[in-house]
Short mmCIF file of C-alpha atoms in Angstrom, two decimals:
data_model
loop_
_atom_site.label_atom_id
_atom_site.label_comp_id
_atom_site.label_asym_id
_atom_site.label_seq_id
_atom_site.Cartn_x
_atom_site.Cartn_y
_atom_site.Cartn_z
CA UNK A 6 25.34 -55.19 -15.66
CA UNK A 7 23.18 -53.08 -17.93
CA UNK A 8 23.39 -50.83 -20.94
CA UNK A 9 24.95 -47.50 -20.01
CA UNK A 10 24.10 -44.27 -21.81
CA UNK A 11 26.91 -42.21 -23.38
CA UNK A 12 25.78 -38.78 -24.68
CA UNK A 13 29.14 -38.14 -26.36
CA UNK A 14 29.04 -41.34 -28.41
CA UNK A 15 25.42 -40.72 -29.33
CA UNK A 16 26.25 -37.22 -30.55
CA UNK A 17 29.15 -38.43 -32.70
CA UNK A 18 27.08 -41.16 -34.32
CA UNK A 19 24.20 -38.76 -34.93
CA UNK A 20 26.48 -36.22 -36.62
CA UNK A 21 28.19 -38.81 -38.81
CA UNK A 22 24.86 -40.29 -39.83
CA UNK A 23 23.48 -36.88 -40.79
CA UNK A 24 26.50 -36.38 -43.06
CA UNK A 25 26.25 -39.85 -44.60
CA UNK A 26 22.47 -39.80 -45.08
CA UNK A 27 22.01 -36.28 -46.42
CA UNK A 28 21.10 -37.70 -49.83
CA UNK A 29 18.53 -40.12 -48.42
CA UNK A 30 14.99 -39.25 -47.38
CA UNK A 31 13.84 -41.22 -44.35
CA UNK A 32 12.51 -38.45 -42.08
CA UNK A 33 15.17 -38.56 -39.37
CA UNK A 34 14.81 -42.26 -38.56
CA UNK A 35 18.43 -43.22 -39.44
CA UNK A 36 19.93 -40.43 -37.31
CA UNK A 37 17.68 -41.17 -34.36
CA UNK A 38 18.32 -44.92 -34.32
CA UNK A 39 22.04 -44.42 -34.88
CA UNK A 40 22.24 -42.09 -31.89
CA UNK A 41 20.28 -44.52 -29.72
CA UNK A 42 22.38 -47.55 -30.69
CA UNK A 43 25.64 -45.68 -30.15
CA UNK A 44 24.47 -43.88 -27.03
CA UNK A 45 23.61 -47.15 -25.30
CA UNK A 46 27.06 -48.48 -26.33
CA UNK A 47 25.47 -51.54 -27.91
CA UNK A 48 27.82 -54.26 -29.16
CA UNK A 49 25.53 -56.40 -31.31
CA UNK A 50 23.20 -54.39 -33.53
CA UNK A 51 20.83 -56.46 -35.66
CA UNK A 52 18.27 -55.38 -38.24
CA UNK A 53 16.01 -57.06 -40.76
CA UNK A 54 15.86 -55.81 -44.34
CA UNK A 55 14.29 -56.88 -47.61
CA UNK A 56 14.51 -55.96 -51.29
CA UNK A 57 13.19 -52.50 -52.08
CA UNK A 58 13.48 -51.10 -48.55
CA UNK A 59 15.34 -47.82 -47.86
CA UNK A 60 19.00 -48.24 -46.99
CA UNK A 61 19.52 -45.15 -44.83
CA UNK A 62 18.73 -46.84 -41.50
CA UNK A 63 21.32 -49.51 -42.27
CA UNK A 64 23.87 -46.78 -42.89
CA UNK A 65 23.09 -45.22 -39.52
CA UNK A 66 23.29 -48.52 -37.65
CA UNK A 67 26.61 -49.38 -39.28
CA UNK A 68 27.97 -46.01 -38.19
CA UNK A 69 26.74 -46.66 -34.64
CA UNK A 70 28.51 -50.04 -34.56
CA UNK A 71 31.70 -48.35 -35.74
CA UNK A 72 31.54 -45.89 -32.84
CA UNK A 73 30.90 -48.60 -30.24
CA UNK A 74 33.42 -51.07 -31.73
CA UNK A 75 30.46 -53.42 -32.07
CA UNK A 76 28.94 -55.61 -34.78
CA UNK A 77 26.21 -54.64 -37.21
CA UNK A 78 24.38 -57.62 -38.69
CA UNK A 79 21.63 -57.45 -41.28
CA UNK A 80 19.18 -60.31 -41.89
CA UNK A 81 17.76 -60.61 -45.40
CA UNK A 82 15.26 -63.19 -46.70
CA UNK A 83 16.91 -64.20 -49.98
CA UNK A 84 19.88 -63.78 -52.31
CA UNK A 85 18.15 -61.07 -54.31
CA UNK A 86 17.87 -58.94 -51.17
CA UNK A 87 21.45 -59.74 -50.15
CA UNK A 88 22.81 -58.62 -53.52
CA UNK A 89 20.76 -55.41 -53.53
CA UNK A 90 21.70 -54.65 -49.92
CA UNK A 91 25.41 -55.21 -50.49
CA UNK A 92 25.38 -52.97 -53.55
CA UNK A 93 23.52 -50.17 -51.74
CA UNK A 94 25.83 -50.30 -48.71
CA UNK A 95 28.89 -50.32 -50.95
CA UNK A 96 27.53 -47.24 -52.67
CA UNK A 97 27.26 -45.57 -49.26
CA UNK A 98 30.91 -46.41 -48.61
CA UNK A 99 30.46 -48.41 -45.42
CA UNK A 100 29.89 -52.01 -46.51
CA UNK A 101 32.88 -53.27 -44.52
CA UNK A 102 31.08 -52.47 -41.25
CA UNK A 103 28.20 -54.89 -41.85
CA UNK A 104 27.70 -58.67 -41.93
CA UNK A 105 24.76 -60.09 -43.90
CA UNK A 106 22.87 -63.28 -43.05
CA UNK A 107 20.47 -64.83 -45.56
CA UNK A 108 17.57 -66.89 -44.26
CA UNK A 109 14.22 -67.03 -42.50
CA UNK A 110 13.84 -65.35 -39.13
CA UNK A 111 14.30 -68.40 -36.90
CA UNK A 112 17.31 -69.72 -38.80
CA UNK A 113 18.99 -66.34 -39.15
CA UNK A 114 18.62 -65.43 -35.47
CA UNK A 115 19.87 -68.79 -34.25
CA UNK A 116 23.55 -67.84 -34.20
CA UNK A 117 23.09 -64.27 -33.01
CA UNK A 118 23.41 -64.48 -29.23
CA UNK A 119 23.51 -61.37 -27.07
CA UNK A 120 21.56 -58.95 -29.27
CA UNK A 121 21.32 -55.62 -27.49
CA UNK A 122 19.86 -53.43 -30.26
CA UNK A 123 17.34 -54.77 -32.76
CA UNK A 124 15.51 -52.92 -35.53
CA UNK A 125 12.61 -54.39 -37.52
CA UNK A 126 10.23 -52.92 -40.09
CA UNK A 127 6.51 -53.56 -39.74
CA UNK A 128 6.25 -53.49 -43.54
CA UNK A 129 7.98 -56.86 -43.57
CA UNK A 130 5.76 -59.89 -43.09
CA UNK A 131 8.11 -61.66 -40.68
CA UNK A 132 9.00 -58.71 -38.43
CA UNK A 133 7.23 -60.30 -35.46
CA UNK A 134 9.11 -63.58 -35.91
CA UNK A 135 12.45 -61.74 -35.90
CA UNK A 136 11.49 -60.24 -32.54
CA UNK A 137 10.26 -63.55 -31.15
CA UNK A 138 13.43 -65.48 -32.00
CA UNK A 139 15.89 -62.80 -30.91
CA UNK A 140 18.39 -63.96 -28.27
CA UNK A 141 18.78 -60.78 -26.27
CA UNK A 142 21.84 -59.80 -24.24
CA UNK A 143 22.00 -60.15 -20.45
CA UNK A 144 22.65 -56.40 -20.12
CA UNK A 145 19.20 -55.69 -21.44
CA UNK A 146 18.24 -54.59 -24.94
CA UNK A 147 16.56 -51.89 -26.98
CA UNK A 148 14.05 -52.95 -29.64
CA UNK A 149 12.78 -50.65 -32.37
CA UNK A 150 9.99 -51.13 -34.90
CA UNK A 151 9.89 -48.77 -37.89
CA UNK A 152 6.73 -47.73 -39.75
CA UNK A 153 4.73 -48.42 -36.61
CA UNK A 154 1.79 -46.30 -37.78
CA UNK A 155 0.96 -49.00 -40.33
CA UNK A 156 -0.17 -51.39 -37.64
CA UNK A 157 -1.45 -48.97 -34.99
CA UNK A 158 -5.04 -50.07 -35.51
CA UNK A 159 -4.14 -53.74 -35.02
CA UNK A 160 -3.64 -53.32 -31.28
CA UNK A 161 -0.01 -54.48 -31.38
CA UNK A 162 1.57 -55.22 -28.00
CA UNK A 163 5.22 -56.03 -27.42
CA UNK A 164 4.49 -58.94 -25.11
CA UNK A 165 2.52 -60.64 -27.89
CA UNK A 166 5.61 -61.02 -30.10
CA UNK A 167 8.44 -61.47 -27.60
CA UNK A 168 9.53 -64.74 -26.05
CA UNK A 169 7.60 -65.62 -22.91
CA UNK A 170 9.31 -64.29 -19.80
CA UNK A 171 10.83 -61.29 -21.57
CA UNK A 172 10.05 -58.20 -19.51
CA UNK A 173 9.45 -54.88 -21.23
CA UNK A 174 10.56 -52.25 -18.73
CA UNK A 175 9.03 -49.44 -20.73
CA UNK A 176 7.90 -48.72 -24.27
CA UNK A 177 7.09 -45.58 -26.19
CA UNK A 178 5.69 -44.59 -29.58
CA UNK A 179 7.61 -41.74 -31.20
CA UNK A 180 6.45 -39.50 -34.08
CA UNK A 181 9.61 -40.03 -36.11
CA UNK A 182 9.20 -40.96 -39.76
CA UNK A 183 6.13 -43.17 -40.12
CA UNK A 184 6.24 -43.94 -36.42
CA UNK A 185 8.78 -45.67 -34.21
CA UNK A 186 7.87 -48.07 -31.43
CA UNK A 187 10.73 -48.43 -28.94
CA UNK A 188 10.90 -50.98 -26.12
CA UNK A 189 13.53 -51.28 -23.38
CA UNK A 190 14.03 -54.85 -22.19
CA UNK A 191 15.08 -55.66 -18.64
CA UNK A 192 18.61 -56.81 -17.90
CA UNK A 193 19.17 -60.03 -15.94
CA UNK A 194 19.18 -58.37 -12.54
CA UNK A 195 18.76 -54.66 -13.22
CA UNK A 196 15.81 -52.73 -14.59
CA UNK A 197 17.05 -50.77 -17.60
CA UNK A 198 14.51 -48.03 -17.03
CA UNK A 199 15.47 -47.40 -13.42
CA UNK A 200 15.20 -44.02 -11.71
CA UNK A 201 18.92 -43.46 -12.19
CA UNK A 202 18.49 -43.23 -15.94
CA UNK A 203 15.05 -41.69 -16.07
CA UNK A 204 16.37 -38.16 -16.56
CA UNK A 205 18.14 -38.93 -19.84
CA UNK A 206 16.62 -37.24 -22.87
CA UNK A 207 17.39 -37.41 -26.59
CA UNK A 208 16.98 -34.38 -28.81
CA UNK A 209 15.82 -35.00 -32.38
CA UNK A 210 15.56 -32.34 -35.10
CA UNK A 211 13.34 -33.19 -38.06
CA UNK A 212 15.50 -32.53 -41.11
CA UNK A 213 12.53 -31.51 -43.25
CA UNK A 214 10.49 -29.31 -40.93
CA UNK A 215 13.28 -28.15 -38.62
CA UNK A 216 11.12 -28.96 -35.59
CA UNK A 217 12.82 -30.07 -32.38
CA UNK A 218 11.56 -33.08 -30.43
CA UNK A 219 12.80 -34.33 -27.06
CA UNK A 220 12.45 -37.98 -26.15
CA UNK A 221 13.34 -39.72 -22.91
CA UNK A 222 16.22 -42.15 -23.48
#
């Protein structure tokens, strides 16, 4: 089996996220990731978050999980972050859609088996460890790294941070927000990026400039 793309679900999640995030400013990242997570019908959506980070992406991922009848889990490093996160999500009116785990990357990821959509932020010191310890689903997975432009000069490569043996079918850097690096991980027996799915495209409209961008899904 593999992740299957659903344009209708992606569109619904995108629209709902636009409505919920209209008061936030995160340059289209929440809407884009929400549409991707919902469009691939992902069932376990995980993200890492820390005190002081924007909350809009979390809102979008929670909305995606609602549309796929999946789980949205957020990993935070300490109780201060947990409290701030819970308060922010409650203020957005969707706190009931999200579970929060407090702990370091390895400990927090231990009980999360079958992750099929994972979002990390390169601003966080342990973002690479979250990726390394992720237990990905057998249907394949989609990994996303926000604020990718911050580490562009470091020569980052997905295979450096993922568990040995994990195959990246394809990866792409997108000019959304401060840069998004997206990687599609191979399913057990099926290549996620096969020819059958290669014609799928995602349309993204920058909410500030109004520019339209098309990305292959």
